Coordinates of C-alpha atoms in Angstrom, one line a residue:
M1 CA 130.5 260.2 -63.2
D2 CA 127.5 260.6 -65.4
P3 CA 127.8 259.1 -69.0
L4 CA 125.3 261.7 -70.3
E5 CA 127.2 264.7 -69.1
I6 CA 130.6 263.3 -70.3
A7 CA 129.0 262.5 -73.7
R8 CA 127.7 266.1 -73.9
W9 CA 131.1 267.5 -73.1
Q10 CA 132.7 265.3 -75.7
F11 CA 130.4 266.3 -78.4
G12 CA 130.6 270.0 -77.4
I13 CA 134.4 270.1 -77.4
T14 CA 134.9 268.3 -80.7
T15 CA 132.0 270.2 -82.4
V16 CA 133.1 273.6 -81.4
Y17 CA 136.7 272.9 -82.4
H18 CA 135.5 271.6 -85.8
F19 CA 133.3 274.6 -86.3
L20 CA 136.4 276.9 -86.0
M21 CA 137.4 275.5 -89.4
V22 CA 134.0 275.5 -91.1
P23 CA 133.2 279.2 -91.4
L24 CA 136.8 280.0 -92.6
T25 CA 136.5 277.3 -95.3
I26 CA 133.1 278.5 -96.5
G27 CA 134.1 282.1 -96.6
L28 CA 137.6 281.8 -97.8
G29 CA 136.7 279.4 -100.6
L30 CA 134.4 281.8 -102.4
V31 CA 136.8 284.7 -101.8
V32 CA 139.6 282.8 -103.5
A33 CA 137.3 282.0 -106.4
V34 CA 136.6 285.7 -106.9
M35 CA 140.3 286.5 -106.8
Q36 CA 141.1 283.9 -109.4
T37 CA 138.2 285.3 -111.6
A38 CA 139.8 288.7 -111.3
W39 CA 143.1 287.3 -112.4
H40 CA 141.4 285.5 -115.3
R41 CA 139.7 288.7 -116.5
T42 CA 142.5 291.2 -116.0
G43 CA 145.7 289.2 -116.2
K44 CA 147.2 291.2 -113.3
E45 CA 149.9 289.5 -111.4
E46 CA 148.7 290.6 -108.0
Y47 CA 145.5 288.7 -108.4
L48 CA 147.4 285.5 -109.3
R49 CA 149.5 285.9 -106.1
M50 CA 146.4 286.6 -104.0
T51 CA 144.7 283.5 -105.4
K52 CA 147.7 281.2 -104.6
F53 CA 148.5 282.7 -101.2
W54 CA 144.9 282.7 -99.8
G55 CA 144.3 279.4 -101.6
K56 CA 147.1 277.8 -99.7
L57 CA 145.6 278.9 -96.4
F58 CA 142.2 277.7 -97.6
L59 CA 143.7 274.2 -98.3
I60 CA 145.3 273.9 -94.9
N61 CA 142.1 274.8 -93.2
F62 CA 140.0 272.6 -95.5
I63 CA 142.1 269.5 -94.8
M64 CA 142.0 270.1 -91.0
G65 CA 138.3 270.6 -91.2
V66 CA 137.9 267.2 -92.9
A67 CA 140.1 265.5 -90.3
T68 CA 138.1 267.0 -87.3
G69 CA 134.7 266.6 -89.0
I70 CA 134.9 262.8 -89.5
V71 CA 134.7 262.3 -85.7
Q72 CA 131.3 264.0 -85.6
E73 CA 129.7 261.2 -87.7
F74 CA 131.2 258.4 -85.5
Q75 CA 130.0 260.0 -82.3
F76 CA 126.4 259.4 -83.3
G77 CA 127.1 255.7 -83.0
M78 CA 129.6 255.8 -80.2
A79 CA 127.9 258.0 -77.6
W80 CA 124.4 258.7 -79.0
S81 CA 123.1 255.4 -80.4
E82 CA 119.5 256.0 -79.0
Y83 CA 119.5 259.4 -80.7
S84 CA 120.7 257.8 -83.9
R85 CA 117.9 255.2 -83.7
F86 CA 115.3 257.9 -83.2
V87 CA 116.4 260.3 -86.0
G88 CA 118.0 257.9 -88.4
D89 CA 115.1 257.8 -90.9
V90 CA 115.1 261.6 -91.1
F91 CA 118.8 262.4 -90.9
G92 CA 119.7 259.8 -93.5
A93 CA 118.5 262.0 -96.4
P94 CA 120.3 265.3 -95.6
L95 CA 123.5 263.6 -94.5
A96 CA 123.6 261.4 -97.5
M97 CA 123.1 264.3 -99.8
E98 CA 125.7 266.3 -97.9
A99 CA 128.2 263.5 -98.6
L100 CA 127.2 262.6 -102.2
L101 CA 126.1 266.0 -103.7
A102 CA 128.4 268.3 -101.7
F103 CA 131.4 266.8 -100.0
F104 CA 132.4 264.5 -102.9
V105 CA 131.9 267.4 -105.4
E106 CA 134.0 269.9 -103.4
S107 CA 136.7 267.3 -102.8
T108 CA 136.9 266.2 -106.4
F109 CA 137.0 269.7 -107.9
L110 CA 139.4 270.9 -105.2
G111 CA 141.7 268.1 -106.3
L112 CA 141.4 269.2 -109.9
W113 CA 142.1 272.8 -108.8
I114 CA 145.3 271.8 -107.0
F115 CA 146.7 269.6 -109.7
G116 CA 145.3 271.6 -112.6
W117 CA 147.6 274.6 -112.4
G118 CA 149.3 274.9 -115.8
R119 CA 147.6 271.7 -117.0
L120 CA 143.9 272.5 -117.4
P121 CA 142.7 275.4 -119.7
K122 CA 142.3 278.5 -117.6
R123 CA 138.6 278.7 -117.9
I124 CA 138.2 275.0 -116.9
H125 CA 140.6 275.5 -114.0
L126 CA 138.7 278.6 -112.9
A127 CA 135.5 276.6 -113.0
T128 CA 136.9 274.0 -110.6
I129 CA 137.4 276.4 -107.7
W130 CA 134.0 277.8 -108.2
C131 CA 132.5 274.3 -108.2
A132 CA 134.5 273.5 -105.0
S133 CA 133.5 276.7 -103.2
L134 CA 129.8 276.5 -104.1
A135 CA 129.7 272.8 -103.1
T136 CA 131.1 273.8 -99.7
I137 CA 128.2 276.2 -99.3
L138 CA 125.8 273.5 -100.4
S139 CA 127.3 271.2 -97.9
A140 CA 126.6 273.7 -95.2
Y141 CA 122.9 273.8 -96.2
F142 CA 122.4 270.1 -95.9
I143 CA 124.0 270.0 -92.5
L144 CA 121.9 273.0 -91.4
V145 CA 118.8 271.1 -92.7
A146 CA 119.6 268.3 -90.3
N147 CA 120.3 270.6 -87.4
S148 CA 117.2 272.7 -88.0
W149 CA 115.1 269.6 -87.9
M150 CA 116.4 269.1 -84.3
Q151 CA 115.4 272.7 -83.5
H152 CA 112.0 272.5 -85.3
P153 CA 110.9 269.0 -86.5
V154 CA 108.7 269.0 -89.5
G155 CA 107.5 266.5 -92.2
T156 CA 107.7 263.7 -89.6
E157 CA 105.6 261.3 -87.6
I158 CA 106.3 258.8 -84.9
V159 CA 106.2 255.2 -85.9
D160 CA 107.1 252.5 -83.4
G161 CA 109.0 255.0 -81.3
R162 CA 111.0 256.4 -84.1
A163 CA 110.7 259.6 -86.1
T164 CA 109.8 258.7 -89.7
M165 CA 110.0 261.1 -92.6
T166 CA 106.6 261.7 -94.3
D167 CA 107.4 264.8 -96.3
A168 CA 110.9 265.3 -97.6
W169 CA 110.1 268.7 -99.1
A170 CA 109.0 270.0 -95.7
V171 CA 112.2 268.8 -94.1
F172 CA 114.5 270.4 -96.8
T173 CA 112.5 273.7 -96.8
N174 CA 112.1 273.9 -93.0
N175 CA 111.6 277.6 -92.3
T176 CA 114.2 277.3 -89.5
A177 CA 116.8 276.1 -92.1
L178 CA 115.9 278.8 -94.6
V179 CA 116.6 281.4 -91.9
T180 CA 119.6 279.8 -90.3
F181 CA 121.4 279.2 -93.6
P182 CA 122.0 282.8 -94.6
H183 CA 122.8 283.7 -91.0
T184 CA 125.5 281.1 -90.9
I185 CA 126.9 281.9 -94.3
F186 CA 127.1 285.6 -93.6
G187 CA 128.9 284.7 -90.3
A188 CA 131.3 282.6 -92.4
F189 CA 132.1 285.5 -94.6
A190 CA 132.6 287.7 -91.6
V191 CA 135.3 285.3 -90.5
A192 CA 137.0 285.3 -93.9
G193 CA 136.9 289.1 -94.0
G194 CA 138.5 289.4 -90.7
F195 CA 141.1 286.8 -91.7
L196 CA 142.1 288.7 -94.8
L197 CA 142.2 292.0 -92.9
G198 CA 144.4 290.9 -90.1
I199 CA 147.0 289.0 -92.2
S200 CA 147.2 291.8 -94.8
W201 CA 147.6 294.4 -92.1
Y202 CA 150.5 292.3 -90.7
H203 CA 152.3 292.3 -94.1
L204 CA 151.7 295.9 -94.8
Y205 CA 153.1 296.8 -91.4
K206 CA 156.2 294.6 -92.0
R207 CA 156.8 296.6 -95.3
R208 CA 156.5 299.9 -93.4
S209 CA 158.6 298.8 -90.4
A210 CA 161.3 297.6 -92.9
G211 CA 161.3 301.0 -94.6
I212 CA 160.1 299.5 -97.9
D213 CA 156.9 301.6 -98.0
T214 CA 157.0 305.2 -96.7
V215 CA 154.5 308.1 -96.7
D216 CA 154.9 311.6 -98.1
A217 CA 154.1 314.9 -96.5
E218 CA 150.4 314.4 -97.1
G219 CA 150.4 310.9 -95.5
K220 CA 150.0 309.1 -98.8
V221 CA 151.9 305.9 -99.4
V222 CA 155.1 305.8 -101.4
V223 CA 155.5 302.2 -102.5
G224 CA 159.0 300.9 -102.6
E225 CA 160.9 297.6 -103.2
D226 CA 163.5 295.6 -101.5
A227 CA 166.0 294.2 -104.1
K228 CA 167.4 291.7 -101.6
L229 CA 164.0 290.0 -101.2
G230 CA 163.1 290.3 -104.9
K231 CA 159.5 289.5 -105.8
N232 CA 158.6 288.8 -102.2
R233 CA 158.8 292.5 -101.5
D234 CA 158.3 294.2 -104.8
K235 CA 155.5 296.6 -105.8
V236 CA 153.2 293.8 -106.9
D237 CA 153.6 292.4 -103.4
Y238 CA 152.3 295.7 -102.0
Q239 CA 149.2 295.5 -104.3
V240 CA 148.5 292.0 -103.0
W241 CA 148.2 293.1 -99.4
I242 CA 146.5 296.5 -99.8
K243 CA 143.8 294.9 -102.1
S244 CA 143.4 291.9 -99.8
L245 CA 143.0 294.2 -96.8
R246 CA 140.4 296.4 -98.3
V247 CA 138.5 293.4 -99.8
G248 CA 138.6 291.8 -96.4
A249 CA 137.3 294.9 -94.6
I250 CA 134.5 295.4 -97.1
V251 CA 133.5 291.7 -96.8
A252 CA 133.5 292.0 -93.0
V253 CA 131.3 295.1 -93.0
V254 CA 128.8 293.7 -95.5
S255 CA 128.7 290.4 -93.8
F256 CA 127.9 291.9 -90.4
L257 CA 124.9 293.7 -92.0
G258 CA 123.8 290.4 -93.4
V259 CA 124.3 288.7 -90.0
A260 CA 122.4 291.4 -88.2
F261 CA 119.4 291.3 -90.6
S262 CA 119.2 287.5 -90.8
G263 CA 119.8 287.2 -87.0
H264 CA 116.8 289.5 -86.3
V265 CA 114.6 287.2 -88.4
Q266 CA 116.1 284.1 -86.8
A267 CA 115.5 285.6 -83.3
Q268 CA 111.8 286.2 -84.1
L269 CA 111.5 282.6 -85.3
M270 CA 113.1 281.4 -82.0
F271 CA 110.6 283.5 -80.0
E272 CA 107.9 281.5 -81.7
Q273 CA 109.4 278.1 -81.8
Q274 CA 111.6 278.0 -78.7
P275 CA 110.3 280.7 -76.4
M276 CA 112.1 279.3 -73.3
K277 CA 115.5 279.6 -75.1
M278 CA 114.9 283.3 -75.9
A279 CA 113.5 284.0 -72.4
A280 CA 116.7 282.5 -70.9
A281 CA 118.8 284.5 -73.4
E282 CA 117.2 287.7 -72.0
A283 CA 117.1 286.6 -68.4
A284 CA 113.4 287.5 -68.8
C285 CA 111.9 285.9 -65.6
H286 CA 108.7 287.9 -65.9
D287 CA 106.5 289.0 -68.8
G288 CA 107.6 292.3 -70.2
T289 CA 109.0 294.3 -73.2
G290 CA 112.4 295.4 -71.9
F291 CA 115.7 294.1 -73.4
S292 CA 118.3 293.3 -70.7
I293 CA 121.6 295.0 -71.2
L294 CA 122.9 293.7 -67.8
S295 CA 121.3 291.2 -65.4
I296 CA 123.1 289.7 -62.5
G297 CA 122.5 286.5 -60.6
D298 CA 124.4 284.6 -57.9
L299 CA 126.1 281.7 -59.7
S300 CA 126.8 280.0 -56.5
Q301 CA 123.1 279.8 -55.8
P302 CA 120.2 278.2 -57.7
G303 CA 120.1 281.6 -59.6
A304 CA 122.6 280.1 -62.0
T305 CA 119.9 278.0 -63.6
T306 CA 116.7 279.6 -62.3
C307 CA 115.2 283.0 -61.8
E308 CA 115.9 283.1 -58.1
E309 CA 118.1 286.0 -57.1
M310 CA 118.1 287.4 -60.7
V311 CA 118.3 291.2 -60.8
A312 CA 117.9 293.4 -63.9
V313 CA 120.5 296.1 -63.6
W314 CA 120.0 297.9 -66.9
E315 CA 117.4 297.3 -69.6
I316 CA 115.9 299.1 -72.6
P317 CA 112.1 299.3 -72.5
G318 CA 110.3 298.0 -75.6
L319 CA 113.4 296.7 -77.3
L320 CA 112.7 293.0 -76.5
S321 CA 109.2 293.4 -77.9
F322 CA 110.6 294.9 -81.1
L323 CA 113.0 292.0 -81.5
A324 CA 110.2 289.5 -81.2
N325 CA 107.2 291.3 -82.9
D326 CA 108.5 294.5 -84.6
N327 CA 106.6 296.7 -82.2
F328 CA 107.4 298.2 -78.8
T329 CA 104.3 297.3 -76.8
T330 CA 103.5 293.6 -77.0
E331 CA 104.6 291.8 -73.8
I332 CA 106.9 288.7 -74.2
K333 CA 106.3 285.8 -71.9
G334 CA 109.0 285.3 -69.3
V335 CA 110.4 282.1 -67.7
N336 CA 107.8 282.1 -64.9
S337 CA 104.9 282.1 -67.4
L338 CA 106.5 279.6 -69.7
L339 CA 107.5 276.9 -67.2
P340 CA 103.9 275.9 -66.3
E341 CA 103.1 275.7 -70.1
Y342 CA 106.1 273.4 -70.8
Q343 CA 105.2 271.2 -67.8
A344 CA 101.6 270.9 -68.9
K345 CA 102.6 270.0 -72.5
Y346 CA 105.6 267.7 -71.9
G347 CA 105.3 266.5 -68.3
T348 CA 106.9 267.4 -65.0
H349 CA 109.0 264.2 -64.7
L350 CA 110.9 261.9 -67.1
P351 CA 109.1 258.7 -67.8
N352 CA 110.0 255.6 -65.7
D353 CA 111.6 254.0 -68.6
P354 CA 115.0 252.1 -68.6
M355 CA 116.1 254.2 -71.5
Y356 CA 116.5 257.1 -69.1
G357 CA 118.8 255.2 -66.8
D358 CA 119.3 256.7 -63.4
R359 CA 117.4 259.8 -64.5
A360 CA 114.1 257.8 -65.0
G361 CA 111.3 259.5 -63.0
S362 CA 113.4 262.6 -62.1
E363 CA 112.1 266.1 -62.4
I364 CA 112.6 267.9 -65.7
N365 CA 114.2 271.3 -65.7
Y366 CA 113.0 273.1 -68.8
L367 CA 115.2 276.2 -68.2
P368 CA 118.6 276.0 -69.9
V369 CA 121.7 277.2 -68.1
M370 CA 120.9 280.9 -68.0
A371 CA 124.4 282.1 -67.6
V372 CA 125.4 280.3 -70.9
T373 CA 122.4 281.5 -73.0
Y374 CA 122.4 285.0 -71.6
W375 CA 126.1 285.7 -72.0
G376 CA 126.5 283.6 -75.1
F377 CA 123.8 285.7 -76.9
R378 CA 125.6 288.9 -75.9
L379 CA 129.0 287.7 -76.7
M380 CA 127.9 286.7 -80.2
I381 CA 126.5 290.2 -80.8
T382 CA 129.3 292.1 -79.2
L383 CA 132.2 290.3 -80.9
G384 CA 130.4 290.5 -84.3
G385 CA 129.8 294.2 -83.8
L386 CA 133.3 294.9 -82.8
S387 CA 134.6 293.1 -85.9
A388 CA 132.4 295.2 -88.1
V389 CA 133.5 298.5 -86.4
A390 CA 137.2 297.4 -86.6
A391 CA 136.7 296.7 -90.4
G392 CA 135.2 300.1 -90.9
V393 CA 138.1 301.8 -89.0
A394 CA 140.6 299.8 -91.1
L395 CA 139.0 301.2 -94.3
W396 CA 139.4 304.7 -92.9
L397 CA 143.0 304.2 -91.6
T398 CA 144.2 302.7 -95.0
R399 CA 142.4 305.3 -97.2
K400 CA 145.8 306.8 -98.2
G401 CA 147.3 303.5 -99.2
T402 CA 149.0 301.9 -96.2
V403 CA 148.6 301.1 -92.5
P404 CA 149.9 303.2 -89.6
A405 CA 153.4 302.5 -88.4
S406 CA 152.0 301.6 -84.9
K407 CA 153.1 298.2 -83.6
W408 CA 150.2 298.1 -81.2
I409 CA 147.6 298.7 -83.8
S410 CA 149.2 296.0 -85.9
R411 CA 149.0 293.5 -83.0
L412 CA 145.4 294.5 -82.4
A413 CA 144.6 293.8 -86.0
L414 CA 146.1 290.3 -85.7
F415 CA 144.3 289.5 -82.5
G416 CA 141.1 291.0 -83.9
M417 CA 141.0 288.1 -86.3
L418 CA 139.8 286.0 -83.4
A419 CA 136.7 288.1 -82.8
P420 CA 134.5 286.7 -85.6
F421 CA 135.6 283.2 -84.7
G422 CA 134.5 283.8 -81.2
A423 CA 131.1 285.3 -82.4
N424 CA 130.4 282.2 -84.5
S425 CA 131.3 279.8 -81.7
A426 CA 129.3 281.7 -79.1
G427 CA 126.3 281.7 -81.4
W428 CA 126.4 277.9 -81.9
I429 CA 126.9 277.2 -78.2
F430 CA 123.9 279.4 -77.4
T431 CA 121.8 277.7 -80.1
E432 CA 122.6 274.2 -79.0
M433 CA 122.7 274.6 -75.2
G434 CA 119.6 276.8 -75.3
R435 CA 117.6 273.8 -76.7
Q436 CA 118.1 271.8 -73.5
P437 CA 116.6 269.6 -72.0
F438 CA 115.7 268.5 -75.5
V439 CA 118.0 267.0 -78.1
V440 CA 115.1 267.2 -80.6
A441 CA 113.0 270.2 -79.5
P442 CA 109.2 269.9 -79.8
N443 CA 107.4 271.7 -82.6
P444 CA 104.8 274.0 -81.0
S445 CA 102.4 273.6 -84.0
F446 CA 102.1 269.8 -83.4
E447 CA 99.2 268.7 -81.3
G448 CA 98.4 265.6 -79.1
I449 CA 100.2 262.4 -78.8
D450 CA 102.0 262.6 -82.1
Q451 CA 104.3 265.3 -80.8
V452 CA 107.9 264.7 -82.1
F453 CA 110.6 265.5 -79.6
M454 CA 113.3 263.7 -77.6
F455 CA 114.8 264.5 -74.2
T456 CA 118.6 264.5 -74.2
A457 CA 118.6 262.1 -71.3
A458 CA 117.1 259.5 -73.6
A459 CA 119.6 260.0 -76.4
V460 CA 122.9 258.7 -74.9
S461 CA 124.1 255.2 -75.7
P462 CA 122.8 252.8 -73.0
G463 CA 125.7 250.3 -73.2
V464 CA 128.5 252.7 -72.8
S465 CA 129.9 253.2 -69.3
A466 CA 131.1 256.4 -67.8
G467 CA 134.7 255.2 -67.8
E468 CA 134.6 254.4 -71.5
M469 CA 133.0 257.7 -72.2
L470 CA 135.7 259.5 -70.1
F471 CA 138.5 257.7 -72.0
S472 CA 137.1 258.7 -75.4
L473 CA 136.7 262.3 -74.1
V474 CA 140.3 262.5 -72.9
A475 CA 141.6 260.8 -76.0
L476 CA 139.7 262.9 -78.5
T477 CA 140.5 266.1 -76.7
L478 CA 144.2 265.3 -76.7
V479 CA 144.1 264.4 -80.4
Y480 CA 142.3 267.6 -81.2
A481 CA 144.8 269.6 -79.1
V482 CA 147.6 268.1 -81.3
L483 CA 145.6 269.0 -84.5
L484 CA 145.2 272.5 -83.1
V485 CA 149.0 272.9 -82.7
V486 CA 149.5 271.5 -86.3
E487 CA 146.9 273.9 -87.7
V488 CA 148.4 277.0 -85.9
V489 CA 152.0 276.1 -86.8
L490 CA 151.2 275.5 -90.5
L491 CA 149.1 278.7 -90.8
T492 CA 151.6 280.8 -88.9
R493 CA 154.5 279.4 -91.0
F494 CA 152.8 280.2 -94.4
I495 CA 151.4 283.5 -93.2
R496 CA 154.9 284.7 -92.2
G497 CA 156.3 283.4 -95.5
G498 CA 154.0 285.6 -97.5
V499 CA 153.2 285.0 -101.1
G500 CA 156.6 283.2 -101.6
A501 CA 155.4 280.4 -99.3
A502 CA 152.6 279.6 -101.8
M503 CA 154.6 280.4 -105.0
P504 CA 158.1 278.9 -104.7
E505 CA 158.9 280.3 -108.1
L506 CA 159.1 283.7 -106.6
N507 CA 162.0 282.6 -104.5
D508 CA 164.0 281.3 -107.4
H509 CA 166.9 283.5 -108.3
P510 CA 167.0 284.1 -112.1
D511 CA 170.7 283.1 -112.3
D512 CA 170.6 279.8 -110.4
G513 CA 169.0 277.9 -113.1
H514 CA 166.5 276.3 -110.7
K515 CA 162.8 276.2 -111.2
D516 CA 160.4 274.4 -108.8
T517 CA 158.2 272.3 -111.1
D518 CA 156.5 270.1 -108.4
V519 CA 152.8 270.9 -108.6
L520 CA 152.3 269.7 -105.1
S521 CA 154.6 272.5 -103.8
F522 CA 151.5 274.7 -104.0
A523 CA 149.4 272.2 -102.1
Y524 CA 152.0 271.7 -99.4

């Protein structure tokens, strides 16, 4: 067993799981703030119900994100102590600002929002959710600053074997961070849009299948009510779901356009900063201009990680050049051209240093796992595009006020919520694994011996055995599996419960004399 590989699996599993919560929290928080603003300005009941229902799901996801995110900080010390020693002087600033200026702010104002219903003045209470949601976005920026420094280190020099910050402004305005931030935020809103669309479709379908809402001869909705269910299925309830669905669909479409534009700019930056990553993403073994739609290699052979046995089945001439340079003629360097350049700059073998353990002196493979980068890149684009197309179709199908009575379309809408989650995860896996064999990728603009980079083989904790690492991997994976069950059960329960699950007062019968006054009933 190799401690390095186990440590990488552990960090990958926990990080990808944590990142399932992050985009939904970012996107849903601002959507809830907008809904509450609409209620504050119009006084319409449906906006209040929308705020509380989606706000409850936001809270569940936020708390689970906090629980799973704490482990990420501890892993730097547990499994990656050499990495922490190397980057600590740089990472200290963005991570401290993330905690003090972002996380504490969002947690404080989120608490005020939860407990402030009916206690704070409406304008002050509205301001609390805006502060919490904007702080969540700010938190993402500081985290992306730290990650972007790993992708493209700036404002730093090496002092006594450690990266030392020399220009904080350069670190916080890293062009990689400035491009990655909007791409990530738009991706988060795509997740929130798909989430609203799928759940709203489910409830509109339930109303149709129960015969509450019908359609006339022209196919337009005839909104009804179910007296037995009271406010849980009245006409205001219909407004909650149709408005949520259309808002979600619009957010999803606009977000995809933002993701596509920012992703194009980010890809151009990657071609400049990490050319090997993008060459691997295109299975571009040789210099050329064509974008690979389908390339095939034998995964049982060295072709899984090299260009041997790699065959381009279908490609679009000129498109790769356009993605990189906004023209169709400039050739892009392929893997076979880049490998000698990397070897000349960073060496052919790892140094004979104890910090590399058993890997000391071994040959360096500068090509990331091509199967992961190639298909991860395409999966990200495909799932994101499908989500946008589905949102556009949903807008068309609901133009007359309700959803089709098809059970299969309803199920497809629910399962479709997973597509933007998958696109976000695939994008992050591609970004992080494509950086290998570096944990801190070299900045091509740096020259000479002051080059700032770190091989992943040097980052793992030297005093941790493979057995200890395996134990923590199994333990954390099991804990996260339990948390996944908890998250799914809670979300499913409150989604099925509808608005009444977030507003217990809607379930109170006017004649029973009972009124739920527990403010925490909303939080729970």
